[in-house]
Short mmCIF file of C-alpha atoms (C1' of nucleotides) in Angstrom, two decimals:
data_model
loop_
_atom_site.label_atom_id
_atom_site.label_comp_id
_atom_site.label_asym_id
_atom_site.label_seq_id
_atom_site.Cartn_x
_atom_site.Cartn_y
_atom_site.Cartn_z
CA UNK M 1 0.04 11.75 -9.01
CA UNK M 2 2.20 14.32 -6.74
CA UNK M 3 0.59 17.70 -6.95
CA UNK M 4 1.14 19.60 -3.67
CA UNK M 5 -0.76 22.00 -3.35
CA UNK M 6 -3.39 20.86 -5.83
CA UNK M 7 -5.43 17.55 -4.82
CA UNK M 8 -5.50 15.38 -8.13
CA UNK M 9 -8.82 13.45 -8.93
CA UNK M 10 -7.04 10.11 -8.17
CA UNK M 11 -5.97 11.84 -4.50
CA UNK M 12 -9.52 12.87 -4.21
CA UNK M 13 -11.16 9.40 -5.36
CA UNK M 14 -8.58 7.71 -2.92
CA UNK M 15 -9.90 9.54 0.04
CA UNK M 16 -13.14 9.77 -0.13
CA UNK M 17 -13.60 6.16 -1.21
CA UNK M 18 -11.34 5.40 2.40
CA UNK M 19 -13.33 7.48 4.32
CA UNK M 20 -16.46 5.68 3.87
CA UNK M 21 -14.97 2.34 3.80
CA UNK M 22 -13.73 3.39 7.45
CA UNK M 23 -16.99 4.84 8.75
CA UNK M 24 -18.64 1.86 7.41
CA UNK M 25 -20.59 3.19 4.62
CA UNK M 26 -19.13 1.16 2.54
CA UNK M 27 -19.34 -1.89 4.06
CA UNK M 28 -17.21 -5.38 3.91
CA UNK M 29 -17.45 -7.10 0.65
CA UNK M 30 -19.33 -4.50 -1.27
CA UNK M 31 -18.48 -4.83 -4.68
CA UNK M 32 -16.76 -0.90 -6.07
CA UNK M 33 -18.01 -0.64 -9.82
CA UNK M 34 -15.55 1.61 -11.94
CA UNK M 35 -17.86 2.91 -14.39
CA UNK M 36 -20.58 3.58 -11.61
CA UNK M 37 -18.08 5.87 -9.36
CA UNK M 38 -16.76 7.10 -13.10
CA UNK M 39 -20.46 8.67 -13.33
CA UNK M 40 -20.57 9.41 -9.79
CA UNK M 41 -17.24 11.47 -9.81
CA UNK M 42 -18.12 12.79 -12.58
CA UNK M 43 -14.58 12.01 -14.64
CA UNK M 44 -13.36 8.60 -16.88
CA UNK M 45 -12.81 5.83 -15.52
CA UNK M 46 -9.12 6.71 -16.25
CA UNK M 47 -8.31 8.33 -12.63
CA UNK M 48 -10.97 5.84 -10.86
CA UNK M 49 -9.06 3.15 -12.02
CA UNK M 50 -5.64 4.50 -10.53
CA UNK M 51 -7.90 5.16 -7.43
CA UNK M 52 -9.20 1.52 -7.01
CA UNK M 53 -5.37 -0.24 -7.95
CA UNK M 54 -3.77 2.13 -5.30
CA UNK M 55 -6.74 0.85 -2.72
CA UNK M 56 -6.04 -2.80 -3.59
CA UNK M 57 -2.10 -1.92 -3.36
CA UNK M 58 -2.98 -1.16 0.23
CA UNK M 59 -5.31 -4.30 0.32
CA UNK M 60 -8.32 -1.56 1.43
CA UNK M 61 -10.09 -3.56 -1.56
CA UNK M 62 -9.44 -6.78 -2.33
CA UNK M 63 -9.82 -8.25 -6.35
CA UNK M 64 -12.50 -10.42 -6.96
CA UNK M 65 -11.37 -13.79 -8.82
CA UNK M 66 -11.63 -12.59 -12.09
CA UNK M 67 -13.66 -9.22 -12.28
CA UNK M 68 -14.42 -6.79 -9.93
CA UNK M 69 -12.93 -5.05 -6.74
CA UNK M 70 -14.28 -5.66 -3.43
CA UNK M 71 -13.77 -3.63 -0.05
CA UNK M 72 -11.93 -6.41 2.17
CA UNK M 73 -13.48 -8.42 4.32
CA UNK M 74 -12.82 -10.40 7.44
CA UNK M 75 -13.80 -13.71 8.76
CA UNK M 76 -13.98 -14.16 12.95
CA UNK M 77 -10.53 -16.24 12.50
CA UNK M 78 -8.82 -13.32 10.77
CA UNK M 79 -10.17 -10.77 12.62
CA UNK M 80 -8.62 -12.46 15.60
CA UNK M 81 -5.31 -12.38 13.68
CA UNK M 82 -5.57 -9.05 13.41
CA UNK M 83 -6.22 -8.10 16.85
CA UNK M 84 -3.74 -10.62 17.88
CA UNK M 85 -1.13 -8.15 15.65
CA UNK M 86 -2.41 -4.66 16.66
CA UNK M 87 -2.11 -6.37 20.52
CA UNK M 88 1.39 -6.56 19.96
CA UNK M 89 1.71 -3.03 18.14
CA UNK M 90 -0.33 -1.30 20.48
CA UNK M 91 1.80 -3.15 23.56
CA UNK M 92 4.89 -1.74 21.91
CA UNK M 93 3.78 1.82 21.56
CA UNK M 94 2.60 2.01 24.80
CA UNK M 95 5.85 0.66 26.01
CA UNK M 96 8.08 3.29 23.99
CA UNK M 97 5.50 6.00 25.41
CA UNK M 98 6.16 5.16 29.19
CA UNK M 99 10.42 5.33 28.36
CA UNK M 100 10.26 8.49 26.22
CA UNK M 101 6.96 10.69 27.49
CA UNK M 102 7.47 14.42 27.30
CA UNK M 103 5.28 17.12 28.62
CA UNK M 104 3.74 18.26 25.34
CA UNK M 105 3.00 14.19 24.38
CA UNK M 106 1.47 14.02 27.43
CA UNK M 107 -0.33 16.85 27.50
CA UNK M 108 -1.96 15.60 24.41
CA UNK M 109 -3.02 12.53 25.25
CA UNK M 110 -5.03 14.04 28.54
CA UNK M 111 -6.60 16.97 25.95
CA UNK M 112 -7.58 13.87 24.02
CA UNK M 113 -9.04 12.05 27.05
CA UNK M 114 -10.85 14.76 28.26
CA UNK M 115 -12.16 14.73 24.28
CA UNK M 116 -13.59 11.70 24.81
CA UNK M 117 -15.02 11.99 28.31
CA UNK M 118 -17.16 15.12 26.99
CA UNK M 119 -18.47 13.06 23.54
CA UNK M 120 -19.26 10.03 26.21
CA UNK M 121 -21.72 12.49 29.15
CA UNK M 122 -22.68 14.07 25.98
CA UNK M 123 -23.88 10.62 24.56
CA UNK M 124 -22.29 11.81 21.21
CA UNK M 125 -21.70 8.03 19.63
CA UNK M 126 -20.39 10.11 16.46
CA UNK M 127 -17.96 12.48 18.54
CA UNK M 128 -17.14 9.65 20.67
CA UNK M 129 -15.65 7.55 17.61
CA UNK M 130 -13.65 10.70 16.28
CA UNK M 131 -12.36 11.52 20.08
CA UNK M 132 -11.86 7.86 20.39
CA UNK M 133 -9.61 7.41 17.65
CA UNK M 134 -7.75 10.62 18.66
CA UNK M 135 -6.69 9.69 21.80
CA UNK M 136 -5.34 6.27 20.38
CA UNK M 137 -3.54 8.37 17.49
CA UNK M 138 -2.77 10.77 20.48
CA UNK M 139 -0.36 7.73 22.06
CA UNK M 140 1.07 6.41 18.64
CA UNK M 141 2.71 10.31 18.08
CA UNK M 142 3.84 10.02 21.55
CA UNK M 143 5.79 7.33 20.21
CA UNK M 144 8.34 9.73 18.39
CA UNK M 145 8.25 7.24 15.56
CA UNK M 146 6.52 7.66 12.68
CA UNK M 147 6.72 3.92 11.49
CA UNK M 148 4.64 2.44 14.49
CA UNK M 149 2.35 5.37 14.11
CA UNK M 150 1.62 4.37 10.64
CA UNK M 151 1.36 0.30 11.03
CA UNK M 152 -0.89 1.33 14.33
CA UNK M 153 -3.04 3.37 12.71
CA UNK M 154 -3.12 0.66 9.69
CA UNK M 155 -4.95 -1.54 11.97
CA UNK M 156 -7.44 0.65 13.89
CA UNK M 157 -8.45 1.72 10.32
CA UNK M 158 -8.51 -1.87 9.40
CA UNK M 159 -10.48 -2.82 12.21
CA UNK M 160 -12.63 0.63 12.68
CA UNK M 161 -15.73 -0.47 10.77
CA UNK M 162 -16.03 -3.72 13.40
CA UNK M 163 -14.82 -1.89 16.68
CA UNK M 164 -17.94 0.57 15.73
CA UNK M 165 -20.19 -1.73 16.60
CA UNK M 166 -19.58 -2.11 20.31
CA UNK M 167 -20.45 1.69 20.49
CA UNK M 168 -24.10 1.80 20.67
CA UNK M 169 -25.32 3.64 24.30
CA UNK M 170 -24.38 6.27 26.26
CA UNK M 171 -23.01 3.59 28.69
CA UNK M 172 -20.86 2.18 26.30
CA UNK M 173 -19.44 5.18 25.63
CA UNK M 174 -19.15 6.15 29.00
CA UNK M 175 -17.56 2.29 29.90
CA UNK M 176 -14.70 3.18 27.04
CA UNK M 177 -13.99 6.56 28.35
CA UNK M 178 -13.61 5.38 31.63
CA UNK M 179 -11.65 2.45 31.01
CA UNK M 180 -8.91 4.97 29.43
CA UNK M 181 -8.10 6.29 32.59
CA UNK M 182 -6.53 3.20 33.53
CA UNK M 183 -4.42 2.92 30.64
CA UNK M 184 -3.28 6.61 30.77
CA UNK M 185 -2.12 5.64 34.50
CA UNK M 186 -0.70 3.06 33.21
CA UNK M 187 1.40 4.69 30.32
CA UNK M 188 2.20 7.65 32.92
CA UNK M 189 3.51 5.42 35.58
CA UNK M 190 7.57 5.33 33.66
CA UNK M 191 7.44 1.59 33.79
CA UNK M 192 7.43 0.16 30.51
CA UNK M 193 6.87 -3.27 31.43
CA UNK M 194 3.21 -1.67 33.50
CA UNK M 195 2.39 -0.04 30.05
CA UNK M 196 2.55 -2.34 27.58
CA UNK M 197 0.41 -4.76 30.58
CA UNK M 198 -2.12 -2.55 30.56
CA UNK M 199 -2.32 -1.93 26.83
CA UNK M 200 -2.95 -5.71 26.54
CA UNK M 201 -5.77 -5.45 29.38
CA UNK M 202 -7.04 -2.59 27.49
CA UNK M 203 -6.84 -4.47 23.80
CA UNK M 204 -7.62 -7.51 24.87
CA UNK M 205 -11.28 -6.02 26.30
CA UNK M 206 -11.89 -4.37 23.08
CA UNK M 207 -11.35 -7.55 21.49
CA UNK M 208 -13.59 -9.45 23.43
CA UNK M 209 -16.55 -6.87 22.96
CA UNK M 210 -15.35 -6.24 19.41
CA UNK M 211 -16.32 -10.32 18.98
CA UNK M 212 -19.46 -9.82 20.91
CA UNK M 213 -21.14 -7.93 18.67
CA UNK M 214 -19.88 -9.49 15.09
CA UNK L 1 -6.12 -5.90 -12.32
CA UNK L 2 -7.07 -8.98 -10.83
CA UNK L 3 -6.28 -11.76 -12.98
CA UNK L 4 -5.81 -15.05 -11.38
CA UNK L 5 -3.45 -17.41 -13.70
CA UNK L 6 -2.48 -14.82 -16.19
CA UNK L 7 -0.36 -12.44 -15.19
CA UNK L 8 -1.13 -8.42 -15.86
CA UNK L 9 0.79 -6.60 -17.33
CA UNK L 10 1.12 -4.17 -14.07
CA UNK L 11 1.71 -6.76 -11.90
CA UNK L 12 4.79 -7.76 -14.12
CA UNK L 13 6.03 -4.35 -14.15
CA UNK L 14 5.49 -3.65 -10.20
CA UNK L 15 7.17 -6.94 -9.53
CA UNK L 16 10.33 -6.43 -11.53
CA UNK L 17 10.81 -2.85 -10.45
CA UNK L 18 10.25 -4.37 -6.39
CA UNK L 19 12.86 -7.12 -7.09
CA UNK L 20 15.13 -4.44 -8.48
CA UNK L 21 14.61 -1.89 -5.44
CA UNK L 22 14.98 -4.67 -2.69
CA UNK L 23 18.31 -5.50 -4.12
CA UNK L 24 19.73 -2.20 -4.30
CA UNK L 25 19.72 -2.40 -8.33
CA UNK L 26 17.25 0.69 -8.10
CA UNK L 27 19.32 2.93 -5.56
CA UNK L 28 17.05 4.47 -3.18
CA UNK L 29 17.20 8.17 -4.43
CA UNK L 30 17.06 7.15 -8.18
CA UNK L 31 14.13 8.76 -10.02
CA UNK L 32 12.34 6.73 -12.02
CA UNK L 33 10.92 7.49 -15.98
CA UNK L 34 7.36 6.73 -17.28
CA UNK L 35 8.91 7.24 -20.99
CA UNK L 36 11.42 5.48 -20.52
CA UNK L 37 9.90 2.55 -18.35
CA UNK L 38 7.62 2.15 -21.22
CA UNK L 39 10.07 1.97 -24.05
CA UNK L 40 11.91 -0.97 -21.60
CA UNK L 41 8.57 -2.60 -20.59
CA UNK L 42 7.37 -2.26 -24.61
CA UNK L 43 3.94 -1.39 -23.25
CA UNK L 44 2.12 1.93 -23.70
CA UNK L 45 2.88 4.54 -20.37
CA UNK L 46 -1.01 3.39 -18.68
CA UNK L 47 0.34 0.09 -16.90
CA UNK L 48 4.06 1.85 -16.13
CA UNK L 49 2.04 4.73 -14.16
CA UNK L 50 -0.50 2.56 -12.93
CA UNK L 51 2.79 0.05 -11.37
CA UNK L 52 4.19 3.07 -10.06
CA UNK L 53 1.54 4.84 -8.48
CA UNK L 54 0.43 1.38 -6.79
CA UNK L 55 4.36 1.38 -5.30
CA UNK L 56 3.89 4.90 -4.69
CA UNK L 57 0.87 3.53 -2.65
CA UNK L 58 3.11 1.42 -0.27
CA UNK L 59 5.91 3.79 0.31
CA UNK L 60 7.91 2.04 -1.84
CA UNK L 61 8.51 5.05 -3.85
CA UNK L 62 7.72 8.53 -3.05
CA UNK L 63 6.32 11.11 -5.35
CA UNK L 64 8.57 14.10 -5.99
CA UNK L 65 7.53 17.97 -5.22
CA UNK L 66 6.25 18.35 -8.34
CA UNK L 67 7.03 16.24 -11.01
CA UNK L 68 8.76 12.57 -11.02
CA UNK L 69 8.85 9.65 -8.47
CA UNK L 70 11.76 8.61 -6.72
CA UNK L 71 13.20 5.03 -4.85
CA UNK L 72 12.35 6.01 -1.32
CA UNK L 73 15.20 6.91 0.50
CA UNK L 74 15.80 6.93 4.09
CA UNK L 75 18.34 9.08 6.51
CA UNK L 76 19.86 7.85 9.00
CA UNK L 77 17.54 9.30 11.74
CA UNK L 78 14.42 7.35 9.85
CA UNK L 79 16.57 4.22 9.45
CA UNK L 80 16.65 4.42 12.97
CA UNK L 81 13.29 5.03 13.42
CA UNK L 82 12.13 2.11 10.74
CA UNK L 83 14.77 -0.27 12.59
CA UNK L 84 13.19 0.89 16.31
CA UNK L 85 9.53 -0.45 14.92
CA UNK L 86 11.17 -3.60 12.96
CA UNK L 87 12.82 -4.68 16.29
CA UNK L 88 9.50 -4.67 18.21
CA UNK L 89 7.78 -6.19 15.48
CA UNK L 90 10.41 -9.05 15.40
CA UNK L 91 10.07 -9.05 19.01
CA UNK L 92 6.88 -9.52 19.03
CA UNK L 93 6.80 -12.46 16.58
CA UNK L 94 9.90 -14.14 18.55
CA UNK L 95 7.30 -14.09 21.69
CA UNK L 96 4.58 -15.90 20.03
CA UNK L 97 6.35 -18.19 18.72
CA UNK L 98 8.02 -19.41 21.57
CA UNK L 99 4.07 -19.71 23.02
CA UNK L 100 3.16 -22.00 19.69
CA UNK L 101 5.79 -23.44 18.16
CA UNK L 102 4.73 -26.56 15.93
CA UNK L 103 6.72 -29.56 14.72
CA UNK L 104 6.71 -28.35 11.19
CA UNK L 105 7.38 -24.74 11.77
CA UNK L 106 10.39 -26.07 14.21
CA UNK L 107 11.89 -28.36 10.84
CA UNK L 108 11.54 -25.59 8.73
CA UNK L 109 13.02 -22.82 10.70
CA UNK L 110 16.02 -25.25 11.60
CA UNK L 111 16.15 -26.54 7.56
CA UNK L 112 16.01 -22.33 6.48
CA UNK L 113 19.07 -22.28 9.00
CA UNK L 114 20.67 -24.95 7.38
CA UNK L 115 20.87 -22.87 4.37
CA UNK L 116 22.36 -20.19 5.76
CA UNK L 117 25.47 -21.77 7.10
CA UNK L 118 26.01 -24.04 3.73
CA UNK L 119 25.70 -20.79 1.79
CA UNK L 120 27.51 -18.84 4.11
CA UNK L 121 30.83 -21.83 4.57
CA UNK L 122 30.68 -21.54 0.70
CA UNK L 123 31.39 -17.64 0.64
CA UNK L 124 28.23 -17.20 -1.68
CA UNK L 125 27.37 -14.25 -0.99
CA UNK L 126 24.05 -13.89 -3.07
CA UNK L 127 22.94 -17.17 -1.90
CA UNK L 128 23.13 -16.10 1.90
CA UNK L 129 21.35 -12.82 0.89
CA UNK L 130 18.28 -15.33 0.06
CA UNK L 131 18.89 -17.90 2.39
CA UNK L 132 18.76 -15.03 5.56
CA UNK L 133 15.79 -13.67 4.00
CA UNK L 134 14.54 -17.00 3.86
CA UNK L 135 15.09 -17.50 7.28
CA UNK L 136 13.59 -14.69 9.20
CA UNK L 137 10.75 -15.50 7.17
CA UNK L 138 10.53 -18.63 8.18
CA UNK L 139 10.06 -17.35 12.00
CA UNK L 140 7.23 -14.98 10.57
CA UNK L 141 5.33 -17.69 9.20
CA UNK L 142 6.05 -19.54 12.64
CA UNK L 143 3.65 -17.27 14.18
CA UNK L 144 0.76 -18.73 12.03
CA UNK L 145 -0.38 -15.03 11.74
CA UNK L 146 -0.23 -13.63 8.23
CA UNK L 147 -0.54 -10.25 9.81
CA UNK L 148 2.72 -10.21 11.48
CA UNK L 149 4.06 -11.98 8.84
CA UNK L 150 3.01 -8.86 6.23
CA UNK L 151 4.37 -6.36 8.48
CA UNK L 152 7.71 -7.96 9.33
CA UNK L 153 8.30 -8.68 5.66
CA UNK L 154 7.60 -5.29 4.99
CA UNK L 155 10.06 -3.90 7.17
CA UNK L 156 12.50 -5.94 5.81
CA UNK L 157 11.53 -5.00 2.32
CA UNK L 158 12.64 -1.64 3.41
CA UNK L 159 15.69 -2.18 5.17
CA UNK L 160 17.24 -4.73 2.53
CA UNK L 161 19.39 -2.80 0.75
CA UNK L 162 20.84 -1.24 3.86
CA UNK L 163 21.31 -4.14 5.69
CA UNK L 164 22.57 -6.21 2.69
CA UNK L 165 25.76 -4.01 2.94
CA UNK L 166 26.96 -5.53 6.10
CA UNK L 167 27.71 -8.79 4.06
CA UNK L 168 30.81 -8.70 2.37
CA UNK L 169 33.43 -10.77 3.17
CA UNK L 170 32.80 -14.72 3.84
CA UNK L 171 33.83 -14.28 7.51
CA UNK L 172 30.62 -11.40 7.53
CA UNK L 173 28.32 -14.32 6.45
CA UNK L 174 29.71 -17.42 8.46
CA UNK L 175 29.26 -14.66 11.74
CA UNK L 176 25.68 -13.73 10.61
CA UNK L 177 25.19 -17.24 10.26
CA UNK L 178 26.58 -18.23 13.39
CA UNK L 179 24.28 -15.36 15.44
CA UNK L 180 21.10 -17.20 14.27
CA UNK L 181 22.29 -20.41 16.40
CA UNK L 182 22.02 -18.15 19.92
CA UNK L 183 18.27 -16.54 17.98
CA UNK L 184 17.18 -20.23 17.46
CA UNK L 185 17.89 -21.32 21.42
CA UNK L 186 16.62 -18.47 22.53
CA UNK L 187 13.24 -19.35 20.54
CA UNK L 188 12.96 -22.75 21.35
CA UNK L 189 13.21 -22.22 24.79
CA UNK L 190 9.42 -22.07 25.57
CA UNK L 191 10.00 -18.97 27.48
CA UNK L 192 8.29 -15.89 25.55
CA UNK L 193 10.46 -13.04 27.22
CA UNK L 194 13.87 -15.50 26.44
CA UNK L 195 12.43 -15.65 23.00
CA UNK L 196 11.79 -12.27 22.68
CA UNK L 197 14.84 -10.57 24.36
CA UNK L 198 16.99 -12.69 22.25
CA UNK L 199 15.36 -11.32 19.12
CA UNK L 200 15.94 -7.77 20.70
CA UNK L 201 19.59 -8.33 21.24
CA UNK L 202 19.85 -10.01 17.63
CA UNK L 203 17.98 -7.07 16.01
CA UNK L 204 20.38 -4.80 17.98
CA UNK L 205 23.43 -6.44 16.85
CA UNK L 206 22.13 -6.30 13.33
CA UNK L 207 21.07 -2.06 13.41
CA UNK L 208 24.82 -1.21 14.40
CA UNK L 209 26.25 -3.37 12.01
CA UNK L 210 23.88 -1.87 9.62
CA UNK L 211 24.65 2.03 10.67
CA UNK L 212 28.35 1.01 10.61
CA UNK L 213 28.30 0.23 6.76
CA UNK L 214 25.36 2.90 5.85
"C1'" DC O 1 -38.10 -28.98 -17.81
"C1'" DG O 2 -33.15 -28.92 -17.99
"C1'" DG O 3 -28.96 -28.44 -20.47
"C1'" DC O 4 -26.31 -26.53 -24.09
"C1'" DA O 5 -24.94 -23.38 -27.69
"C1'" DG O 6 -25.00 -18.99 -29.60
"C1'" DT O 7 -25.44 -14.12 -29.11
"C1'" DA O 8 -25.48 -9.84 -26.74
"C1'" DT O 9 -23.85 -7.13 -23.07
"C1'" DT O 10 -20.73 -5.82 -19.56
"C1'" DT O 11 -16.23 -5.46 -17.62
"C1'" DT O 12 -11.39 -5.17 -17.91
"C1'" DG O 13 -6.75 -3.88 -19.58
"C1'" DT O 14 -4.25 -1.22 -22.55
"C1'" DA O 15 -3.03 2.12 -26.34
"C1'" DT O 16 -3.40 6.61 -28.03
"C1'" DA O 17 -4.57 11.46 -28.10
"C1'" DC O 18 -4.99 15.82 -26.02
"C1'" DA O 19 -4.33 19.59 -22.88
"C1'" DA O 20 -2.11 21.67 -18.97
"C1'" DA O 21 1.82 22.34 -16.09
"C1'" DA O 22 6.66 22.36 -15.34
"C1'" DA O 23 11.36 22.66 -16.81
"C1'" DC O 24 14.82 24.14 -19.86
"C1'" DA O 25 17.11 26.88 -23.36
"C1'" DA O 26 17.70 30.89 -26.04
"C1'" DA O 27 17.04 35.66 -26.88
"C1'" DA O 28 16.34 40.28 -25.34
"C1'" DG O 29 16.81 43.94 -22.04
"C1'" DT O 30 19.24 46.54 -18.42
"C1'" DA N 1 27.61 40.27 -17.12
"C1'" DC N 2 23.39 39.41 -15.13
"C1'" DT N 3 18.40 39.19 -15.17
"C1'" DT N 4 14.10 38.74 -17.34
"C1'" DT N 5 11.19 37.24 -20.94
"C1'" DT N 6 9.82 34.25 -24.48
"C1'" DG N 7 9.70 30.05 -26.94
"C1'" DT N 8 10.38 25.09 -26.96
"C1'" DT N 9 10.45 20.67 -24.97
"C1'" DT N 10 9.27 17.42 -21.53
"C1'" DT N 11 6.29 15.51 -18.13
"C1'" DT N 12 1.91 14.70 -16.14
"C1'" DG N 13 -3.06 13.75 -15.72
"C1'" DT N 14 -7.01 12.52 -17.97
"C1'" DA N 15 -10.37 11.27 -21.73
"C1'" DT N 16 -11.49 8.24 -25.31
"C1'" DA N 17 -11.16 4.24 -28.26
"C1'" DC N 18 -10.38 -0.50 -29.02
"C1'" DA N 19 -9.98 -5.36 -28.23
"C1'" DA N 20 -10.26 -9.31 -25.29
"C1'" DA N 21 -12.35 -11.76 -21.56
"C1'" DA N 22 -16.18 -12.71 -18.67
"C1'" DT N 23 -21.00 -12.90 -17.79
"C1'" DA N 24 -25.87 -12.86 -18.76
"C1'" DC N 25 -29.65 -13.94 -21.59
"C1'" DT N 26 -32.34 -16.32 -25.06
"C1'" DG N 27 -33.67 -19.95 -27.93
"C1'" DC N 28 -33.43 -24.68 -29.32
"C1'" DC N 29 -33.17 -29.56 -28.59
"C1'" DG N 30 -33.64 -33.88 -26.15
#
DNA sequence: CGGCAGTATTTTGTATACAAAAACAAAAGT
DNA sequence: ACTTTTGTTTTTGTATACAAAATACTGCCG
């Protein structure tokens, strides 16, 4: 349960097991069977177990009624909730960015940016989701604060597998990289009240196409 | 793991040790025993390490270096930092709920408030505890978004015992009491930023008392 | 053919056992 | 007196066993 330097099986479980729930490959509402992943692991069902209570802990899997986990699902309604609350996280971060920016923040967020131009003329969808969720994670650090890092990142991994979707051409990607620029202007310009603006322009878009395609 | 109307036996053990952390009876730093968490619980030690690594899970406690986990424990740099990200957050709710206040959420916001001053005119100190609780919840659930509501109970999960140190005398309740009136205006106006800046000065008013006593 | 009861199977929650790692205490060496 | 080594105890992580609950399947009856 707290090996350092050693990954424990539950620690190993846990993350792989989130990993493909983010990408998708496990997909909303799948039902997790312990004594399946207990063969597939290759352990007991002892540490898969600990694996699947920490992931409903975390509400990454949800309990079925009376057997069974599930990964969690969303309907349209609480999807909207959920952007409606990552709106308002993502507003806030880019408001503490544009009062507190420093050169190596900064610096980061334009490596990232340039990250994600490159995946987008390179038509990389798969490099264009990893640079893409960089340069968001890029602005959270800028934050300085550790706690909205963590609750932002909560909900882009909540809301990965269904943001995904809207990525499916080159121009898409393209369209996304571009439409950074404006919010890095925005987040560079020292006025918080322009930041957290045009985070909202910027979240509000991806909501829109996010509801387009599911 | 998922029972419905029968309590498990984890969920009975993760809820008492939660009660007993958000009220300061488990003193963030304390470590906590598997052995002897059993012998209290009179279960075997598989529920009493499953409870704890699902609080381990939410950050409710941390694991040690190499052996042990611990109430999480904050300094006064990540109090800061935890009471930076709980201001926007109750910022944020503030804001929307000035755009959608209801009827109902309006009564019970104003009956929660009613609570606070009877317990706090009766010097009862417990009762307020639960009554201010009560309260600020009551604006969370005001935003009809069970998203911000999880978050903003979460950071008040974590700053509970902290902030329940500012309340010791009856005169520290009747004032806390008394600050909700200006919160309450400042939501009802129908103006979002009113709404929201008076939840930023509240929030404020409530981290340096906090510090001051911490 | 549909519904019900009984049986078999699967899933879940927990107890217990075992082995490895970490911590502590005592003994031996310098 | 201090340090190192050895032995003992405690803690941790996992496997296995057992019992209870839930579900699926089959056969019988109306």
């Amino acid at each position: 349960m707290n090996t350092h330097t050693k990954v424990s099986t539950v620690q190993r479980i846990e993350s792989v097991l989130m990993e493909e729930i983010s990408v998708g490959e496990l997909s909303p509402g799948v039902r997790l069977d312990e004594t399946g992943l207990a063969e597939r692991f290759g352990v007991s069902r002892t540490p898969i177990r600990e694996a699947l209570s920490r992931l409903t802990a975390q509400g990454i899997l949800v309990p079925g009624e009376k057997r069974g986990v599930f990964v969690a699902e969303y309907s349209r309604q609480e999807l909207s909730q959920i952007f409606e609350a990552m709106h308002e996280i993502e507003a806030a971060c880019a408001r503490i960015v544009s009062q507190r920016l420093n050169l190596l923040a900064r610096s980061e967020i334009e490596a990232a940016q340039t990250e994600c131009l490159a995946a987008a003329q390179a038509g990389d969808r798969a490099g264009y989701l990893r640079a893409n969720e960089a340069f968001h994670i890029a602005i959270y650090q800028a934050t300085g604060n550790p706690y909205m890092e963590e609750i932002a990142t909560e909900f882009r991994r909540r809301t990965g597998p269904f943001r995904a979707k809207k990525f499916e051409t080159k121009d898409d990607l393209i369209r996304s990289a571009e439409s950074h620029q404006a919010l890095i202007d925005n987040i560079f310009s020292e006025d918080s009240a322009t930041a957290s603006n045009g985070m909202r322009t910027h979240m509000t878009e991806s909501f829109m196409q996010t509801l387009k395609v599911n």
